Short mmCIF file of C-alpha atoms and ligand atoms in Angstrom, two decimals:
data_model
loop_
_atom_site.label_atom_id
_atom_site.label_comp_id
_atom_site.label_asym_id
_atom_site.label_seq_id
_atom_site.Cartn_x
_atom_site.Cartn_y
_atom_site.Cartn_z
CA UNK C 172 -75.32 -39.49 -4.87
CA UNK C 173 -79.34 -39.71 -4.28
CA UNK C 174 -80.83 -42.57 -5.15
CA UNK C 175 -83.40 -40.46 -7.38
CA UNK C 176 -80.51 -39.90 -9.37
CA UNK C 177 -80.23 -43.78 -10.06
CA UNK C 178 -83.33 -44.89 -10.31
CA UNK C 179 -85.14 -42.56 -12.81
CA UNK C 180 -88.70 -42.44 -12.05
CA UNK C 181 -90.61 -44.22 -14.53
CA UNK C 182 -94.21 -45.63 -14.93
CA UNK C 183 -93.20 -49.16 -15.34
CA UNK C 184 -93.17 -49.07 -11.34
CA UNK C 185 -96.85 -47.93 -11.26
CA UNK C 186 -97.32 -51.07 -13.59
CA UNK C 187 -96.12 -53.82 -11.71
CA UNK C 188 -98.23 -56.40 -11.20
CA UNK C 189 -98.72 -58.29 -7.88
CA UNK C 190 -101.22 -61.01 -8.33
CA UNK C 191 -103.42 -61.94 -4.93
CA UNK C 192 -104.94 -65.05 -6.09
CA UNK C 193 -103.39 -68.33 -7.17
CA UNK C 194 -104.91 -71.06 -9.24
CA UNK C 195 -103.51 -73.33 -11.52
CA UNK C 196 -104.19 -76.78 -13.39
CA UNK C 197 -102.73 -80.11 -11.96
CA UNK C 198 -102.38 -82.94 -14.36
CA UNK C 199 -99.64 -85.54 -15.96
CA UNK C 200 -98.18 -84.76 -18.42
CA UNK C 201 -99.28 -81.00 -18.65
CA UNK C 202 -97.37 -79.35 -21.19
CA UNK C 203 -99.98 -78.65 -23.83
CA UNK C 204 -102.84 -77.75 -21.55
CA UNK C 205 -104.52 -74.65 -22.92
CA UNK C 206 -106.09 -73.22 -19.98
CA UNK C 207 -103.26 -71.26 -18.89
CA UNK C 208 -104.02 -69.23 -21.56
CA UNK C 209 -107.71 -69.08 -21.37
CA UNK C 210 -107.79 -68.05 -17.65
CA UNK C 211 -104.61 -65.48 -17.57
CA UNK C 212 -106.19 -63.91 -20.61
CA UNK C 213 -109.88 -63.75 -18.18
CA UNK C 214 -108.02 -62.31 -15.29
CA UNK C 215 -105.96 -59.97 -17.29
CA UNK C 216 -109.19 -58.88 -19.51
CA UNK C 217 -111.18 -58.26 -16.29
CA UNK C 218 -108.65 -56.67 -14.40
CA UNK C 219 -108.62 -59.08 -11.54
CA UNK C 220 -105.11 -59.81 -9.77
CA UNK C 221 -104.94 -63.52 -9.95
CA UNK C 222 -102.44 -65.62 -11.69
CA UNK C 223 -102.99 -69.24 -13.45
CA UNK C 224 -100.23 -71.94 -13.75
CA UNK C 225 -99.70 -75.32 -14.44
CA UNK C 226 -98.45 -77.86 -12.18
CA UNK C 227 -97.69 -81.08 -13.00
CA UNK C 228 -98.32 -83.60 -10.41
CA UNK C 229 -97.40 -87.02 -10.29
CA UNK C 230 -99.93 -89.67 -8.92
CA UNK C 231 -98.31 -90.65 -5.78
CA UNK C 232 -98.12 -86.19 -5.10
CA UNK C 233 -101.86 -85.90 -5.13
CA UNK C 234 -102.13 -85.85 -1.33
CA UNK C 235 -99.25 -83.64 -1.17
CA UNK C 236 -101.14 -81.23 -3.63
CA UNK C 237 -103.97 -81.17 -1.79
CA UNK C 238 -102.02 -80.14 1.56
CA UNK C 239 -100.55 -77.32 -0.68
CA UNK C 240 -103.83 -76.28 -1.89
CA UNK C 241 -105.02 -75.81 1.89
CA UNK C 242 -102.06 -74.39 3.10
CA UNK C 243 -101.02 -71.50 0.32
CA UNK C 244 -104.30 -71.41 -0.13
CA UNK C 245 -104.83 -72.44 -3.77
CA UNK C 246 -107.78 -70.35 -4.58
CA UNK C 247 -109.32 -72.76 -7.51
CA UNK C 248 -107.79 -75.30 -9.98
CA UNK C 249 -108.31 -77.42 -12.98
CA UNK C 250 -107.66 -81.10 -12.80
CA UNK C 251 -106.93 -83.06 -15.34
CA UNK C 252 -105.88 -86.32 -16.92
CA UNK C 253 -104.78 -88.74 -14.63
CA UNK C 254 -106.29 -86.85 -11.44
CA UNK C 255 -109.56 -86.33 -12.12
CA UNK C 256 -111.28 -89.50 -10.24
CA UNK C 257 -108.18 -90.09 -7.52
CA UNK C 258 -109.01 -86.60 -6.23
CA UNK C 259 -112.62 -87.50 -5.18
CA UNK C 260 -111.78 -88.82 -1.87
CA UNK C 261 -109.40 -85.94 -1.21
CA UNK C 262 -111.55 -82.87 -1.22
CA UNK C 263 -113.98 -82.11 1.55
CA UNK C 264 -117.09 -82.33 -0.72
CA UNK C 265 -118.03 -83.18 -4.28
CA UNK C 266 -120.96 -81.35 -6.30
CA UNK C 267 -123.88 -84.02 -6.82
CA UNK C 268 -122.90 -83.69 -10.27
CA UNK C 269 -119.43 -84.68 -9.78
CA UNK C 270 -120.43 -87.50 -7.85
CA UNK C 271 -122.64 -88.52 -11.20
CA UNK C 272 -120.04 -88.54 -13.16
CA UNK C 273 -117.14 -89.61 -10.90
CA UNK C 274 -115.01 -87.24 -11.81
CA UNK C 275 -113.68 -83.59 -10.90
CA UNK C 276 -112.29 -81.31 -13.04
CA UNK C 277 -112.84 -78.09 -10.95
CA UNK C 278 -111.67 -77.24 -7.17
CA UNK C 279 -113.18 -74.24 -5.50
CA UNK C 280 -113.59 -73.19 -2.19
CA UNK C 281 -117.07 -72.55 -0.81
CA UNK C 282 -118.01 -71.76 3.06
CA UNK C 283 -114.15 -72.76 4.01
CA UNK C 284 -114.54 -76.18 1.95
CA UNK C 285 -112.64 -77.32 -0.65
CA UNK C 286 -115.11 -78.29 -3.26
CA UNK C 287 -114.90 -81.03 -6.15
CA UNK C 288 -117.21 -80.12 -9.17
CA UNK C 289 -117.63 -81.18 -12.97
CA UNK C 290 -117.75 -78.48 -15.33
CA UNK C 291 -116.94 -81.17 -18.31
CA UNK C 292 -120.84 -81.55 -18.17
CA UNK C 293 -121.76 -77.91 -18.55
CA UNK C 294 -118.82 -77.89 -20.86
CA UNK C 295 -120.99 -80.61 -23.39
CA UNK C 296 -124.20 -79.64 -23.51
CA UNK C 297 -123.63 -75.91 -24.01
CA UNK C 298 -122.89 -75.90 -27.46
CA UNK C 299 -125.80 -78.62 -28.16
CA UNK C 300 -127.81 -76.02 -26.52
CA UNK C 301 -126.59 -73.24 -29.15
CA UNK C 302 -127.55 -75.39 -32.05
CA UNK C 303 -130.81 -74.60 -31.29
CA UNK C 304 -132.02 -78.17 -32.02
CA UNK C 305 -133.16 -79.82 -29.11
CA UNK C 306 -132.01 -83.57 -30.04
CA UNK C 307 -134.69 -86.55 -29.33
CA UNK C 308 -132.22 -89.03 -29.57
CA UNK C 309 -128.52 -89.66 -28.74
CA UNK C 310 -125.63 -92.27 -29.36
CA UNK C 311 -122.61 -92.30 -27.72
CA UNK C 312 -119.65 -94.20 -29.20
CA UNK C 313 -117.09 -95.22 -26.84
CA UNK C 314 -117.00 -95.65 -22.63
CA UNK C 315 -114.15 -94.69 -21.28
CA UNK C 316 -113.68 -91.68 -18.86
CA UNK C 317 -114.55 -88.88 -21.12
CA UNK C 318 -118.42 -90.75 -22.16
CA UNK C 319 -119.48 -90.34 -18.79
CA UNK C 320 -119.32 -86.27 -18.36
CA UNK C 321 -121.25 -86.68 -21.91
CA UNK C 322 -123.84 -89.46 -20.70
CA UNK C 323 -124.68 -87.15 -17.56
CA UNK C 324 -124.73 -84.29 -19.76
CA UNK C 325 -127.27 -85.83 -22.45
CA UNK C 326 -129.51 -86.91 -19.37
CA UNK C 327 -129.47 -83.34 -18.09
CA UNK C 328 -130.32 -82.29 -21.88
CA UNK C 329 -133.52 -84.36 -21.12
CA UNK C 330 -132.36 -86.18 -24.19
CA UNK C 331 -135.53 -88.96 -24.14
CA UNK C 332 -133.46 -91.78 -25.97
CA UNK C 333 -129.84 -92.03 -25.13
CA UNK C 334 -127.78 -95.13 -26.27
CA UNK C 335 -124.03 -96.43 -25.70
CA UNK C 336 -121.73 -98.42 -27.89
CA UNK C 337 -118.32 -99.52 -27.21
CA UNK C 338 -115.62 -102.17 -28.98
CA UNK C 339 -115.57 -103.48 -25.70
CA UNK C 340 -119.25 -104.35 -25.04
CA UNK C 341 -118.79 -104.93 -21.31
CA UNK C 342 -117.68 -101.21 -20.38
CA UNK C 343 -120.72 -99.89 -22.42
CA UNK C 344 -122.94 -102.60 -20.64
CA UNK C 345 -121.82 -101.35 -17.43
CA UNK C 346 -122.11 -97.57 -18.44
CA UNK C 347 -125.44 -98.01 -19.68
CA UNK C 348 -126.82 -99.47 -16.25
CA UNK C 349 -125.73 -97.03 -14.34
CA UNK C 350 -127.19 -93.92 -16.69
CA UNK C 351 -130.18 -95.56 -17.80
CA UNK C 352 -128.93 -95.75 -21.39
CA UNK C 353 -129.70 -98.38 -23.68
CA UNK C 354 -126.83 -100.89 -24.88
CA UNK C 355 -126.22 -101.02 -28.47
CA UNK C 356 -123.21 -103.31 -29.97
CA UNK C 357 -120.60 -101.88 -31.33
CA UNK C 358 -121.04 -103.51 -35.14
CA UNK C 359 -124.91 -102.36 -34.56
CA UNK C 360 -123.85 -98.98 -33.93
CA UNK C 361 -124.81 -97.43 -37.38
CA UNK C 362 -128.32 -99.58 -37.87
CA UNK C 363 -130.62 -96.92 -36.20
CA UNK C 364 -131.37 -93.27 -36.19
CA UNK C 365 -130.02 -90.70 -33.81
CA UNK C 366 -130.55 -87.23 -34.04
CA UNK C 367 -127.07 -86.44 -32.07
CA UNK C 368 -123.89 -88.98 -32.16
CA UNK C 369 -121.04 -88.31 -29.93
CA UNK C 370 -117.69 -89.48 -30.62
CA UNK C 371 -115.23 -90.45 -27.10
CA UNK C 372 -113.53 -92.85 -28.45
CA UNK C 373 -109.62 -92.28 -29.67
CA UNK C 374 -110.38 -92.84 -32.79
CA UNK C 375 -109.56 -89.53 -35.31
CA UNK C 376 -107.48 -88.02 -32.45
CA UNK C 377 -103.96 -86.80 -33.44
CA UNK C 378 -101.61 -89.23 -33.95
CA UNK C 379 -101.84 -93.32 -34.67
CA UNK C 380 -105.54 -92.93 -34.79
CA UNK C 381 -106.26 -89.62 -36.95
CA UNK C 382 -107.12 -91.16 -40.28
CA UNK C 383 -109.67 -93.49 -38.47
CA UNK C 384 -113.38 -92.92 -38.03
CA UNK C 385 -115.86 -94.42 -35.68
CA UNK C 386 -118.78 -94.01 -37.68
CA UNK C 387 -118.91 -96.53 -40.52
CA UNK C 388 -118.19 -94.96 -43.78
CA UNK C 389 -121.26 -96.47 -45.41
CA UNK C 390 -123.82 -95.80 -42.78
CA UNK C 391 -126.95 -94.39 -44.63
CA UNK C 392 -128.55 -93.18 -41.02
CA UNK C 393 -129.00 -89.33 -40.91
CA UNK C 394 -127.57 -87.67 -38.14
CA UNK C 395 -128.84 -83.99 -37.30
CA UNK C 396 -126.02 -83.09 -35.04
CA UNK C 397 -122.11 -84.76 -34.98
CA UNK C 398 -120.28 -83.99 -31.83
CA UNK C 399 -116.26 -84.99 -31.56
CA UNK C 400 -115.05 -84.24 -27.77
CA UNK C 401 -111.63 -84.59 -29.80
CA UNK C 402 -110.03 -80.75 -30.54
CA UNK C 403 -106.80 -81.71 -32.30
CA UNK C 404 -107.61 -82.08 -35.27
CA UNK C 405 -110.73 -79.74 -35.04
CA UNK C 406 -112.18 -81.61 -37.61
CA UNK C 407 -111.71 -85.27 -37.45
CA UNK C 408 -112.96 -87.52 -39.97
CA UNK C 409 -116.00 -87.91 -38.43
CA UNK C 410 -117.18 -84.50 -38.50
CA UNK C 411 -116.01 -83.86 -41.96
CA UNK C 412 -117.86 -86.86 -43.42
CA UNK C 413 -120.86 -85.99 -41.05
CA UNK C 414 -120.60 -82.60 -42.26
CA UNK C 415 -120.69 -83.71 -46.27
CA UNK C 416 -123.56 -85.65 -45.07
CA UNK C 417 -125.33 -82.76 -44.40
CA UNK C 418 -125.43 -82.86 -39.76
CA UNK C 419 -124.28 -80.03 -38.13
CA UNK C 420 -120.98 -80.28 -36.45
CA UNK C 421 -119.62 -79.43 -33.05
CA UNK C 422 -115.97 -79.88 -32.18
CA UNK C 423 -113.84 -80.64 -29.09
CA UNK C 424 -112.19 -76.91 -28.81
CA UNK C 425 -116.61 -75.70 -27.93
CA UNK C 426 -116.64 -78.05 -25.09
CA UNK C 427 -113.24 -76.92 -23.90
CA UNK C 428 -114.29 -73.28 -24.01
CA UNK C 429 -117.57 -73.92 -22.22
CA UNK C 430 -115.92 -75.93 -19.64
CA UNK C 431 -113.34 -73.23 -18.66
CA UNK C 432 -116.05 -70.39 -18.86
CA UNK C 433 -118.00 -72.41 -16.18
CA UNK C 434 -114.82 -72.82 -14.29
CA UNK C 435 -113.89 -69.14 -14.52
CA UNK C 436 -117.44 -68.26 -13.86
CA UNK C 437 -117.50 -70.24 -10.53
CA UNK C 438 -114.04 -68.65 -9.25
CA UNK C 439 -114.82 -64.75 -9.94
CA UNK C 440 -118.32 -64.67 -10.67
CA UNK C 441 -117.66 -63.34 -14.22
CA UNK C 442 -118.40 -64.22 -17.22
CA UNK C 443 -115.94 -65.02 -20.54
CA UNK C 444 -116.50 -64.36 -23.74
CA UNK C 445 -116.79 -67.90 -25.54
CA UNK C 446 -116.00 -65.53 -28.93
CA UNK C 447 -112.93 -64.29 -27.20
CA UNK C 448 -111.83 -67.59 -26.35
CA UNK C 449 -112.44 -69.31 -29.47
CA UNK C 450 -110.36 -66.50 -31.60
CA UNK C 451 -107.63 -67.16 -28.64
CA UNK C 452 -107.36 -70.84 -28.58
CA UNK C 453 -107.61 -70.88 -32.61
CA UNK C 454 -104.66 -68.64 -32.84
CA UNK C 455 -102.51 -71.02 -30.17
CA UNK C 456 -103.39 -73.78 -32.26
CA UNK C 457 -102.49 -72.94 -35.54
CA UNK C 458 -99.17 -71.46 -34.00
P1 ATR K 176 -111.17 -91.22 -22.02
O1 ATR K 176 -110.95 -91.17 -20.89
O2 ATR K 176 -110.42 -89.95 -22.61
O3 ATR K 176 -112.21 -91.72 -22.67
P2 ATR K 176 -109.83 -93.86 -22.77
O4 ATR K 176 -110.66 -94.35 -21.47
O5 ATR K 176 -109.16 -94.38 -22.95
O6 ATR K 176 -109.97 -92.35 -22.60
O7 ATR K 176 -111.40 -94.68 -23.73
C1 ATR K 176 -110.96 -94.51 -25.03
C2 ATR K 176 -112.08 -95.04 -25.71
O8 ATR K 176 -111.72 -95.16 -27.16
C3 ATR K 176 -112.43 -96.69 -25.21
O9 ATR K 176 -113.84 -96.48 -25.69
C4 ATR K 176 -112.08 -97.60 -26.26
O10 ATR K 176 -112.53 -98.69 -26.66
P3 ATR K 176 -112.19 -100.01 -25.36
O11 ATR K 176 -112.94 -100.11 -24.07
O12 ATR K 176 -112.84 -101.10 -26.33
O13 ATR K 176 -110.89 -99.94 -25.27
C5 ATR K 176 -111.90 -96.64 -27.43
N1 ATR K 176 -110.89 -96.82 -28.24
C6 ATR K 176 -109.67 -97.03 -28.29
N2 ATR K 176 -109.03 -97.52 -29.42
C7 ATR K 176 -110.31 -97.90 -30.63
C8 ATR K 176 -110.75 -98.66 -31.61
N3 ATR K 176 -109.51 -99.24 -32.34
N4 ATR K 176 -111.60 -98.94 -32.24
C9 ATR K 176 -112.55 -98.63 -31.18
N5 ATR K 176 -113.08 -98.14 -30.41
C10 ATR K 176 -111.45 -97.86 -29.72
#
């Protein structure tokens, strides 16, 4: 029997998608990452023959991953917790911004070199720029890893007065010195007025911290913009209270969206529509 008789001629065969470039995210754990949805959506809507995968990589396999990235080669990758700092010495070059933050969240190739960059900074600043408000002063709550990208972002925005406070004072003092910011004692965080207050602490995050608010409930100081880098829940206690008190609020999903927009631009040279991504991600988060 002729083969044609067994395999019907079908349009399906014309639609087989054969990726030519491979991207992905490395972290541990990586199960709930929203990045694959964003980047695969981007590749598909832009008609790019690329695919973005999730790679759970243990800390002691990071060097093996870099070897794999060079061998395959992997065209680009997102880097998340716990690898953002440890990957720095493993790439060929870090951008000045990544070096300033002390963390890499994006790998890409440039002139044959594996580059480490940080798009969390641009992700953080874009939603502030979009408010049309140019904050003259800002206070950062928390001094963990995430606060470094926030401090770098505030200095990129040209915020005149940048202050930082943290439950453990020494960590805030250290970052204040490094980023040329003012140290404020945790207990005195609401004593002065700031145009912008950014929460980078775990308070308000889904789980055991969800009911907590890093900003004192009885604080009188007026905030123009309250920004929480957490996106789960979308409206933390901090944001809900600040909104009631008349502040514009920015949630962590915005930072996530814009860091991804910048990654995609680096990899493909094309722009993702942040409004599109917001719809996609809100849909995913509500499922
Ligand atoms: P990330 O890398 O996401 O910033 P992290 O390094 O674990 O996470 O930092 C968590 C931040 O939340 C820290 O600033 C931490 O303060 P300490 O440095 O004092 O630990 C802050 N944080 C966690 N629990 C807190 C609490 N109960 N009250 C105030 N701050 C808290």
